[in-house]
Coordinates of C-alpha atoms in Angstrom, one line a residue:
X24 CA 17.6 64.4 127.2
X25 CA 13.6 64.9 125.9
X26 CA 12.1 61.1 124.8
X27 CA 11.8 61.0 121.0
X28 CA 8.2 61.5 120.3
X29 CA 6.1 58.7 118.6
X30 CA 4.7 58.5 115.6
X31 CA 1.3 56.9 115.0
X32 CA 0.6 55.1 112.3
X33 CA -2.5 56.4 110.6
X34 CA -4.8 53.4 108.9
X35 CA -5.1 53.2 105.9
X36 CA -8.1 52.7 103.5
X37 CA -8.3 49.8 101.2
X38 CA -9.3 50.1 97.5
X39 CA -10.0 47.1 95.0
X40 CA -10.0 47.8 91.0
X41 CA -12.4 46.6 88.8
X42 CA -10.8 43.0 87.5
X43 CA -13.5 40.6 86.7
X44 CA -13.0 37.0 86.3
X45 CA -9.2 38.3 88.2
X46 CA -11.1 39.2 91.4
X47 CA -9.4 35.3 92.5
X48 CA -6.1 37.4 92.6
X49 CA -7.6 39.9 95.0
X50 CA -8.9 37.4 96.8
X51 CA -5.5 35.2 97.5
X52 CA -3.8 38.8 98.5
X53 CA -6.7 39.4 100.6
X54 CA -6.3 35.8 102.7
X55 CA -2.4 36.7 102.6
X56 CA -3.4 39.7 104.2
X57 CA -5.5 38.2 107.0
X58 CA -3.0 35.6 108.2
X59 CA 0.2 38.3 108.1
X60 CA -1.2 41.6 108.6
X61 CA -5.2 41.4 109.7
X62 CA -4.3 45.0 111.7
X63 CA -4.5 46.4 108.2
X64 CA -7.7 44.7 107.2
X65 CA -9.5 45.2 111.0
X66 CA -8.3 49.0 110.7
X67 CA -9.1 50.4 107.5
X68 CA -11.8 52.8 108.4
X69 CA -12.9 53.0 104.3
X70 CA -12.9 49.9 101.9
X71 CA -13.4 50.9 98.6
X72 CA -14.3 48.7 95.4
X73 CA -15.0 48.6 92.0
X74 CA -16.9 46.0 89.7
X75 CA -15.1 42.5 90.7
X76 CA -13.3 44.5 93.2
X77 CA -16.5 45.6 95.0
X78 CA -17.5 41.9 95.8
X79 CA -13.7 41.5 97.0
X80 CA -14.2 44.7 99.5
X81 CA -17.2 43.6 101.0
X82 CA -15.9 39.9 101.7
X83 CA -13.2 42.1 103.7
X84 CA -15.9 44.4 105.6
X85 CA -18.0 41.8 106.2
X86 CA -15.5 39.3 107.7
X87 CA -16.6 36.7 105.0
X88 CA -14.3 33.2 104.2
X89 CA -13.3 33.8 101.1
X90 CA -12.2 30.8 99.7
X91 CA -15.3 28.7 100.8
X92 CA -17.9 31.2 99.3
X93 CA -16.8 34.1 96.8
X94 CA -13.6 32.3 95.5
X95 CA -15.6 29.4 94.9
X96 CA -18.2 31.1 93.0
X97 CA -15.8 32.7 90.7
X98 CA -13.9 29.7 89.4
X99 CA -17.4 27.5 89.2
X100 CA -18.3 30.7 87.2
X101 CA -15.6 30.4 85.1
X102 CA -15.7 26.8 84.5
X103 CA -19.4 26.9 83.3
X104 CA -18.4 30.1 81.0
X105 CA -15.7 28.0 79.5
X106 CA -17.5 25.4 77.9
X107 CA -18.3 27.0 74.8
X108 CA -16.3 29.5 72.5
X109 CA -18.5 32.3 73.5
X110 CA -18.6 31.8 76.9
X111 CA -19.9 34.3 78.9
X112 CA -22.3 35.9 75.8
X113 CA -24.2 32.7 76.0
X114 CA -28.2 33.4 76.6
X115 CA -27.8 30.5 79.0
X116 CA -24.7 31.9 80.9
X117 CA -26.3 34.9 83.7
X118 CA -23.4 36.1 85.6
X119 CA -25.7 38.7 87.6
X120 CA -27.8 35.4 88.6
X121 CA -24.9 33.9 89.9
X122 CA -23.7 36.3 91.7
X123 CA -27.1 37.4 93.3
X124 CA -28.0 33.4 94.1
X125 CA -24.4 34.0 95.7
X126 CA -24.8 37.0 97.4
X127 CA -28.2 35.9 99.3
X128 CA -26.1 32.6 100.2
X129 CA -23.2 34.7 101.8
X130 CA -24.0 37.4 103.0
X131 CA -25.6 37.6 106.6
X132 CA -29.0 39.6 107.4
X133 CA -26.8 42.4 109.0
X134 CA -24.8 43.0 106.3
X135 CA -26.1 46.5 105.6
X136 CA -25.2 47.9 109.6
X137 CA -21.9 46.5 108.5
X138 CA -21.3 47.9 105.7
X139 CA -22.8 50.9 105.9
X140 CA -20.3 54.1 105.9
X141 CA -17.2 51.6 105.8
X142 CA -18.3 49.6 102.0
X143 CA -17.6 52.2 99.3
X144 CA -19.3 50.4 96.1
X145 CA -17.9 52.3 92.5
X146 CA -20.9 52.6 90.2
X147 CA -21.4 54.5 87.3
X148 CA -24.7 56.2 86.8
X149 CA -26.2 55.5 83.3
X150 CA -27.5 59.0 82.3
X151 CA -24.7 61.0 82.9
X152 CA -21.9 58.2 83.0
X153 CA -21.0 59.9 86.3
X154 CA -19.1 57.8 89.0
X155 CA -21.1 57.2 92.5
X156 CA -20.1 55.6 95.7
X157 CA -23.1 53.8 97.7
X158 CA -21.8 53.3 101.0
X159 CA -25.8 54.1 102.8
X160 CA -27.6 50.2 103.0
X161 CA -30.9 50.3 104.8
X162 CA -30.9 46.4 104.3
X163 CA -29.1 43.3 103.2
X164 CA -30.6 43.3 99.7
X165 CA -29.4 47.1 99.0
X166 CA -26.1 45.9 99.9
X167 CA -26.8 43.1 96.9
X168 CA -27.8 45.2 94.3
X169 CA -24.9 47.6 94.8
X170 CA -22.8 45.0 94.5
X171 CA -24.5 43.9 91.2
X172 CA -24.9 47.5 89.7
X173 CA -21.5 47.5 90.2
X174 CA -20.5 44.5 88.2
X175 CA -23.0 45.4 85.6
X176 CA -21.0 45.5 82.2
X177 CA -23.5 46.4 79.4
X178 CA -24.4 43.9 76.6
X179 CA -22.2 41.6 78.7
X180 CA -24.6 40.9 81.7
X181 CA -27.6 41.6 80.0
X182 CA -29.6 44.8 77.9
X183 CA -31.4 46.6 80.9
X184 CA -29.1 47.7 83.8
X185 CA -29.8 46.9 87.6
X186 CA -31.1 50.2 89.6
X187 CA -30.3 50.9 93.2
X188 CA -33.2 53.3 95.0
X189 CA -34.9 53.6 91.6
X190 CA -31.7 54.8 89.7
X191 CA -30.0 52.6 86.7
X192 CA -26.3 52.0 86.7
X193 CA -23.8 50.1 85.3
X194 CA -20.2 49.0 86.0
X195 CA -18.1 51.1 88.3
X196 CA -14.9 50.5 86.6
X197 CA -15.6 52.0 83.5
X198 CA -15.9 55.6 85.2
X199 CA -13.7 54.9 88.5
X200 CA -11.4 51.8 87.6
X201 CA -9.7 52.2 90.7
X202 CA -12.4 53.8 93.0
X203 CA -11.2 56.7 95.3
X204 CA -12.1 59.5 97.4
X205 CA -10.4 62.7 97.6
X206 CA -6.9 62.2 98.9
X207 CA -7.3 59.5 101.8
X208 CA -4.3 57.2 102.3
X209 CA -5.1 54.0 100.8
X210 CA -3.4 50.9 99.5
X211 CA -4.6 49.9 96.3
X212 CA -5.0 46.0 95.2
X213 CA -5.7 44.8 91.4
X214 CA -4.7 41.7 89.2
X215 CA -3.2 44.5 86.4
X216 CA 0.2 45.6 87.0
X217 CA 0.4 49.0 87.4
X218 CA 1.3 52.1 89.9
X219 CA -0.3 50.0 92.5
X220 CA 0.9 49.2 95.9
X221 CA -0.1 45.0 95.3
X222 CA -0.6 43.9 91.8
X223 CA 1.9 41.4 89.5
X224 CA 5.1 42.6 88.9
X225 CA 5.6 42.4 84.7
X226 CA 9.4 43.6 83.2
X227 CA 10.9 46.4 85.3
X228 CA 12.1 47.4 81.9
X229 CA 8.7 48.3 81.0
X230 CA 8.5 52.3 81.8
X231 CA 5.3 52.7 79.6
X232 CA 1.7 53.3 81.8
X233 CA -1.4 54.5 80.6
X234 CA -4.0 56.6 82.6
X235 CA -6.8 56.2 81.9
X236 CA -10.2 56.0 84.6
X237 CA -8.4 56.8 87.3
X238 CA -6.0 54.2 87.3
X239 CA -2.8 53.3 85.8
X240 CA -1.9 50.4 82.9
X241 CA 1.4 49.1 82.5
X242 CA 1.7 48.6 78.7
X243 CA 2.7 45.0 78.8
X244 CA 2.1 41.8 77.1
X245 CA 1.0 40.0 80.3
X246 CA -1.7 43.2 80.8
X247 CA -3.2 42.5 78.2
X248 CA -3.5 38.8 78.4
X249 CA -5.3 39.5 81.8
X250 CA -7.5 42.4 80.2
X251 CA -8.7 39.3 78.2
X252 CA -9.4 37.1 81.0
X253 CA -11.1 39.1 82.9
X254 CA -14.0 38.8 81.1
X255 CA -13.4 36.0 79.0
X256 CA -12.3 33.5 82.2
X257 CA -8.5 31.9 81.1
X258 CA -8.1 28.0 82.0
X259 CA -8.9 26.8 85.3
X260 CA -5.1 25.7 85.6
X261 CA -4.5 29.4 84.6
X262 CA -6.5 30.5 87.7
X263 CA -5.0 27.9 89.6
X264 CA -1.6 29.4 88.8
X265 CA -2.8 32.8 89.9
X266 CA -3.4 31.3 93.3
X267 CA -0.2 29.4 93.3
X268 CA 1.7 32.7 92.6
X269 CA -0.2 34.7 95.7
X270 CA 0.7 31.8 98.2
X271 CA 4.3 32.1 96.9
X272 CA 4.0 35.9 97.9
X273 CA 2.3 34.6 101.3
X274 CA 5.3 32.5 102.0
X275 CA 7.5 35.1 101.1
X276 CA 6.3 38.1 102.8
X277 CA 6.0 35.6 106.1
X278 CA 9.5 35.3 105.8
X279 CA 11.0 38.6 105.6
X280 CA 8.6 39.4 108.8
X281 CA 10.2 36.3 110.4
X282 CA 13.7 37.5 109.6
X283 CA 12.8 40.8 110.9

């Protein structure tokens, strides 16, 4: 009687959509990923991100805490861009500033061996609105100002886009929302429910999706509440619950493995 043969499981890239202020969601699922499955982090041989989502992938690549630095940054962020009606539009309110002051903070010197050929960063290049993925770094600062072109959103962050190697460009998500390349496995994370493999879960009734820059919207109230947010930053306790919800998943997912 021949042995059945065995079938290796093939890893799996990782991809982060664009989501903003949301990024906090990406980064709960990431922690709840680290303490139940780290094989899949450790493994992924491509990490792809997009806008918010690019500062979540390269917390992942680059081993980073999460909640001590980036997570940290983003609700302080928030709070700061909550205490007027405008928020964010404020002249006083610099986003890219705080996330550079961040970035230099964080990141260590080697980030760019790290990253480089494993941190796919989603930009979009301002003359021809084309998408690009950076994933060359010669050193820890390229690895920063990806990241920022990245989160660039005209008029938002400012009038004159960031350049990387001489080259303006602007947010990746508004060419690539959910950055991909060709037809790798991947498993896809974003605070927007969706066709994605980990996002919030809105009425199963809800059949209706829009495509639109290479991603999928579920056409539901809650979508577009979070659309809002993630650029206009909902109340702290909102964020709060956002992070209550992904350590509910976190107990739950640890569960069914311990059943299992």
């Amino acid at each position: 009687m021949s042995k059945p043969t065995e079938t290796k499981c093939v890893p799996q890239s990782l991809s982060f959509s664009g989501s903003g202020f949301l990024s906090v969601y990406q980064m709960g699922a990431v922690n709840a990923l680290w303490d139940l499955a780290p094989e899949l982090l450790h493994s992924a041989p491509k990490v792809y991100g997009a806008s918010g989502g690019s500062i979540v992938a390269a917390a992942v690549v680059l081993r980073l805490n999460i909640g001590k630095g980036f997570s940290k940054t983003i609700v302080e962020a928030a709070k700061d861009a909550s205490k007027s009606v405008l928020g964010p539009l404020l002249s006083k309110f610099n986003l890219v500033t705080i996330l550079q002051n961040a970035l230099q903070h964080i990141l260590p010197d080697n980030a760019h061996e790290e990253a480089t050929g494993r941190l796919y960063v989603g930009v979009t290049r301002l003359s021809d609105g084309k998408n690009i993925m950076i994933s060359d770094y010669k050193s820890k600062e390229e690895v920063i100002q990806a990241l920022i072109c990245s989160c660039f959103v005209p008029i938002y962050c400012g009038l004159v886009p960031p350049s990387f190697r001489g080259v303006r460009y602007i947010d990746g998500g508004l060419s690539g929302f959910q950055p991909r390349y060709g037809k790798t496995s991947m498993i896809t994370v974003s605070p927007f429910s969706g066709e994605i493999d980990i996002c919030p879960r809105d009425s199963p009734l809800c059949h209706l999706c829009l495509h639109v820059c290479n991603t999928s919207f579920q056409l539901t109230a809650g979508n577009l509440s979070r659309i809002s947010y993630a650029l206009f930053p909902p109340p702290i306790w909102v964020m709060l619950e956002i992070e209550w919800k992904l350590e509910m998943f976190h107990w739950a997912w640890g569960r069914r493995f311990t059943e299992e």
